[in-house]
Coordinates of C-alpha atoms in Angstrom, one line a residue:
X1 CA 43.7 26.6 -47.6
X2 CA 41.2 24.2 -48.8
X3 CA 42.8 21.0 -47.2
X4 CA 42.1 23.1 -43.9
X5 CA 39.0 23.9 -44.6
X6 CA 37.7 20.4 -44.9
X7 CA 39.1 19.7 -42.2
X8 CA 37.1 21.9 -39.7
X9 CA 34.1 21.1 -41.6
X10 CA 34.6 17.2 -40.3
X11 CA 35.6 17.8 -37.0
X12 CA 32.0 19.6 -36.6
X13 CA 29.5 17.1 -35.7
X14 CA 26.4 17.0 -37.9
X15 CA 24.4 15.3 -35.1
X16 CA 22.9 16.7 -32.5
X17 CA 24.2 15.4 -29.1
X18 CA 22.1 13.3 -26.8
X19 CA 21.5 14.2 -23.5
X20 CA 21.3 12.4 -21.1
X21 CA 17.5 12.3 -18.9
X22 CA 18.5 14.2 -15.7
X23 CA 16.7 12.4 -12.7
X24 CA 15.6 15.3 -10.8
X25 CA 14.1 15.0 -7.1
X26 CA 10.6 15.4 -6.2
X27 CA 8.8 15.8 -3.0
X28 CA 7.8 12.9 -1.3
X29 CA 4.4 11.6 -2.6
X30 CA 4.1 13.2 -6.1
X31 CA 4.4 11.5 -9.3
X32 CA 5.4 13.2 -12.7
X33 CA 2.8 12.1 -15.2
X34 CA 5.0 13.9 -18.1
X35 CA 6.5 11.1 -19.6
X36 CA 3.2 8.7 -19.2
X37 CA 1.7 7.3 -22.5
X38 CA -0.9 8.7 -24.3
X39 CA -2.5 5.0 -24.5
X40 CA -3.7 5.0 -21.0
X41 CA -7.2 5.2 -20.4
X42 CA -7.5 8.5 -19.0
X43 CA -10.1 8.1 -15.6
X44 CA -13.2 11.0 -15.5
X45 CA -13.2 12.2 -12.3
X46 CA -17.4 12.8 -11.6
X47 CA -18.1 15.1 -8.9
X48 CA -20.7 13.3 -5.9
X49 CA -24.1 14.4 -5.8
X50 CA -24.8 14.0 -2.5
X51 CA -28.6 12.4 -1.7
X52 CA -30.3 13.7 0.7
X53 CA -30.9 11.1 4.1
X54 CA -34.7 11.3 4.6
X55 CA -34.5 8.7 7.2
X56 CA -33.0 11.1 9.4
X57 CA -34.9 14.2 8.5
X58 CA -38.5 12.0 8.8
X59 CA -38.1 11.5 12.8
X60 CA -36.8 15.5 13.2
X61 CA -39.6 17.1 10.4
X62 CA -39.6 21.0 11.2
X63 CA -42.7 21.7 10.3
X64 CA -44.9 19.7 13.5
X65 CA -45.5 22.9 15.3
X66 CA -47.1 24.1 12.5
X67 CA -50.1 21.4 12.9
X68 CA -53.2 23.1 14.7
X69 CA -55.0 20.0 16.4
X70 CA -57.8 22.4 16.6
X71 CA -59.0 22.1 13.6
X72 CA -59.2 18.5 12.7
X73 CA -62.7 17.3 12.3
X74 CA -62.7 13.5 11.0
X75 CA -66.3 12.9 11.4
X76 CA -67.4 14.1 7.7
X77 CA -66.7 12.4 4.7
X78 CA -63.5 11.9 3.4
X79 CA -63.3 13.6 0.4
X80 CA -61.3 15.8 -1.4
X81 CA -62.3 19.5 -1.3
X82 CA -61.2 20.0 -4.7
X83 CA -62.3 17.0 -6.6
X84 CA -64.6 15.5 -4.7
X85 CA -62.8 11.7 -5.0
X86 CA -62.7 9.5 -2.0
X87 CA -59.6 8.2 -3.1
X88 CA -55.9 8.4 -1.8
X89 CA -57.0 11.2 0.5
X90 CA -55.0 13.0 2.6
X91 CA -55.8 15.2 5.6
X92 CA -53.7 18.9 6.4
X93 CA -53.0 19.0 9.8
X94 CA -52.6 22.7 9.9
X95 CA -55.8 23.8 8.3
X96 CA -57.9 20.5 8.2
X97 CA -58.7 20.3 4.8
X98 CA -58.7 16.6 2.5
X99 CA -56.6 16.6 -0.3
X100 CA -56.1 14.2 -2.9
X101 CA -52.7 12.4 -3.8
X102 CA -49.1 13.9 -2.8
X103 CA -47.1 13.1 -6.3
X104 CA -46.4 16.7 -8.0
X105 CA -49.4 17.5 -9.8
X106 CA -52.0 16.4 -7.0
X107 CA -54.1 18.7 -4.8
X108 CA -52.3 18.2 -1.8
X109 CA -49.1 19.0 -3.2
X110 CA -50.3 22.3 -4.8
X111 CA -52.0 22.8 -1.4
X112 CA -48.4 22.8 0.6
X113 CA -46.6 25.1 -2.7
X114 CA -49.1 27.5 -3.1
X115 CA -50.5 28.2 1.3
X116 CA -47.2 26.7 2.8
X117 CA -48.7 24.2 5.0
X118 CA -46.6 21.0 4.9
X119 CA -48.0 18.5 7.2
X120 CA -50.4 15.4 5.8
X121 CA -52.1 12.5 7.1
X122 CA -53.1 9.5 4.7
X123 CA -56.5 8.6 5.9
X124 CA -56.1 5.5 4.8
X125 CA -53.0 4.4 6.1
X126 CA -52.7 6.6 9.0
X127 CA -48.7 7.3 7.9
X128 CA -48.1 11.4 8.3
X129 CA -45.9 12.8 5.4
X130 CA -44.6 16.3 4.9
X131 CA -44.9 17.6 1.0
X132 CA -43.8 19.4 -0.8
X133 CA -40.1 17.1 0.0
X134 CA -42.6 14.1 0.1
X135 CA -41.1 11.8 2.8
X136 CA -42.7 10.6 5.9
X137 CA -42.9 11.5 9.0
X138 CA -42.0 9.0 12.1
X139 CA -43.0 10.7 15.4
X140 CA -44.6 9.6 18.6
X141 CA -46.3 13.0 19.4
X142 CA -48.6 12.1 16.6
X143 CA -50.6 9.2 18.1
X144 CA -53.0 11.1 19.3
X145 CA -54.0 12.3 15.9
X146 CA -54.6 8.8 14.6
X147 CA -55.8 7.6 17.6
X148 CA -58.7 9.7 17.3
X149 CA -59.2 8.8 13.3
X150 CA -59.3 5.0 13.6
X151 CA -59.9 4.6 17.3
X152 CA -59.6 0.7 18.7
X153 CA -61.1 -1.1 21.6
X154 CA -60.0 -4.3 23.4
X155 CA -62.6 -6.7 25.0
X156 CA -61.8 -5.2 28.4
X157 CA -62.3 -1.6 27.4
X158 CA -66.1 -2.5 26.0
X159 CA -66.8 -4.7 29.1
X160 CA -66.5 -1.6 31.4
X161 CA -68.0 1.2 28.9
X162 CA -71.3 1.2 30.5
X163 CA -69.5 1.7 34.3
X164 CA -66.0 3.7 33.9
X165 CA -67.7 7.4 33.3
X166 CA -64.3 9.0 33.0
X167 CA -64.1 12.4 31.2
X168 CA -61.9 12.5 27.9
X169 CA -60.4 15.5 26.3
X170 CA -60.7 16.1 22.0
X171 CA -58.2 17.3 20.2
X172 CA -59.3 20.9 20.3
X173 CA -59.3 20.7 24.2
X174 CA -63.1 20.7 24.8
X175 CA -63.7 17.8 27.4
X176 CA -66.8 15.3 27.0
X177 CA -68.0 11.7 28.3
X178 CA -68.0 8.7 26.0
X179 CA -71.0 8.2 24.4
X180 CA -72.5 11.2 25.9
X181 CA -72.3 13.5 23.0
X182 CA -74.3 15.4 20.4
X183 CA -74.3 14.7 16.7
X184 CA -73.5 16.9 13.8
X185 CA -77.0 18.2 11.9
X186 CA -76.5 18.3 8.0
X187 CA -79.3 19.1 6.3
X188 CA -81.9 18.5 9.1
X189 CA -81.1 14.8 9.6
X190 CA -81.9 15.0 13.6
X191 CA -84.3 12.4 13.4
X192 CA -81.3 10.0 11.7
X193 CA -79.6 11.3 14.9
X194 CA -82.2 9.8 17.4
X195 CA -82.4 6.2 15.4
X196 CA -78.2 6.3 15.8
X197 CA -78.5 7.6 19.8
X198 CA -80.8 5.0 20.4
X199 CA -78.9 1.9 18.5
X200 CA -75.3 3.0 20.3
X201 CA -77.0 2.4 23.5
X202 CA -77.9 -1.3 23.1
X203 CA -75.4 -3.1 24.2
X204 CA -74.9 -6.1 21.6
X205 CA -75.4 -3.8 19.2
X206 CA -72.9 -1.4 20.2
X207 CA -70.7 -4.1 21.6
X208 CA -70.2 -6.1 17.8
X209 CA -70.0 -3.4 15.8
X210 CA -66.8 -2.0 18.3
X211 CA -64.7 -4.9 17.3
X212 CA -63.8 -5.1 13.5
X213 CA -62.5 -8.5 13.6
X214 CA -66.8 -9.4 14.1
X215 CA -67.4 -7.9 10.6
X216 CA -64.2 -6.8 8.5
X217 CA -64.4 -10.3 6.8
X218 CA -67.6 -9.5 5.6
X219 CA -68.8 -9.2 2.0
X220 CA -71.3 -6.3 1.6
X221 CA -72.7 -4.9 -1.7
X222 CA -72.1 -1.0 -3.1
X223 CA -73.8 0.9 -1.0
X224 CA -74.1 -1.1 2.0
X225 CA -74.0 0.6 5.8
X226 CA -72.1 -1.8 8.0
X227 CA -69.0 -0.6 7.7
X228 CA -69.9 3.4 8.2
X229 CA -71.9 2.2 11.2
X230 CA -68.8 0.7 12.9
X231 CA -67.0 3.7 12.3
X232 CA -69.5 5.8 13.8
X233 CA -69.5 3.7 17.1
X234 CA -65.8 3.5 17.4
X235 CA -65.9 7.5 17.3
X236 CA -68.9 7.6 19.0
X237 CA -67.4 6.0 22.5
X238 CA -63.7 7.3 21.6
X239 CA -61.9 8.3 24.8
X240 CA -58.9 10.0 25.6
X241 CA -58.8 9.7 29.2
X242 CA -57.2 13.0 30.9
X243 CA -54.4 12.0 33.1

């Protein structure tokens, strides 16, 4: 009974049996990653964050309809309504307004949050930006408005200034003849006026000071009027001819 015994108990195997790996089909294109070692360098996939192409969205800005032409009045001083700094000054085009700066905590940025209006001019550069997305804007339609801050005049054009006597029409669509027009009275400076009517009608006067390549080299002390008086004769005999 024993002997028997014993011998069951070896002809049971006290190993487990190995199987054998089964290769087992998969779909074309897939990979099992079970059996891959844990050694790899694992890769982190990082979702895109998609930047946003302002090269496209500066030449098709939906806010230009928005810009009241109206309104703009570049003959007065270009400061900022709120501080009162000439510097880095930008003009709204939809309420006329001059704004400082255009980072996040400038005027004109708080301007386009707080009253929605979106469309800026840098008086200095003439570029056009729309805040509060801060890009700029590239558009021809928009000439006119710079056209009429810094206003330029060839040789030609001054040569026949006295003779050509065509009407030109402002931005707000009055129409008036070149350097036939009246002057703003601040602070009952009329007789300023008169002195500046008389000198933009002598024609060496008017002629030099038209051309900024006669004077922009210039070195002029704090305070000193050649400049401003250029500027006022280049707005002064502005024209925007009507077709």
């Amino acid at each position: 009974m024993c002997a028997k015994m014993k011998f069951k108990m070896a002809a049971i195997k006290t190993e487990p049996e190995e199987f054998e790996e089964t290769n087992l089909k998969r779909p074309h294109g897939l990979v099992d990653n079970t059996y891959d070692s844990d050694d790899e360098d694992i890769k982190e996939i990082k979702p895109k964050i998609e930047k946003i192409d302002y090269s496209e969205k500066s030449r098709h800005c939906p806010y230009l309809d928005t810009i009241n032409r109206t309104v703009l009045d570049f003959d007065f001083e270009k400061l900022c309504c709120v501080s009162l700094s000439h510097l880095n000054v930008y003009a709204c085009l939809v309420c006329g307004k001059y704004f400082q700066g255009r980072g996040q905590n400038s005027h004109a940025y708080t301007h386009s949050v707080h009253i929605g209006h979106h469309v800026y001019l840098n008086l200095h550069t003439l570029k056009f930006y729309c805040l509060p997305d801060n890009y700029e804007i590239i558009d021809s339609s928009l000439e006119d408005i710079k056209y009429v801050l810094q206003p330029s005049f060839s040789k030609e054009h001054i040569k026949v200034l006295d003779t050509a006597g065509k009407v030109s029409r402002a931005l707000n669509g009055s129409t008036y003849i070149p350097g036939v027009v009246g002057l703003n009275n601040i602070k009952a400076n009329d007789y300023l006026n008169v002195v500046l009517h008389a000198m933009a009608f002598i024609p060496p006067i008017r002629n030099y000071f038209l051309r900024d390549e006669n004077y922009q080299d210039t070195k002029r002390p704090p305070g000193d009027t050649l400049f401003p008086l250029g500027e006022f004769l280049k707005i002064y005999y502005q024209t925007v001819f009507i077709s």
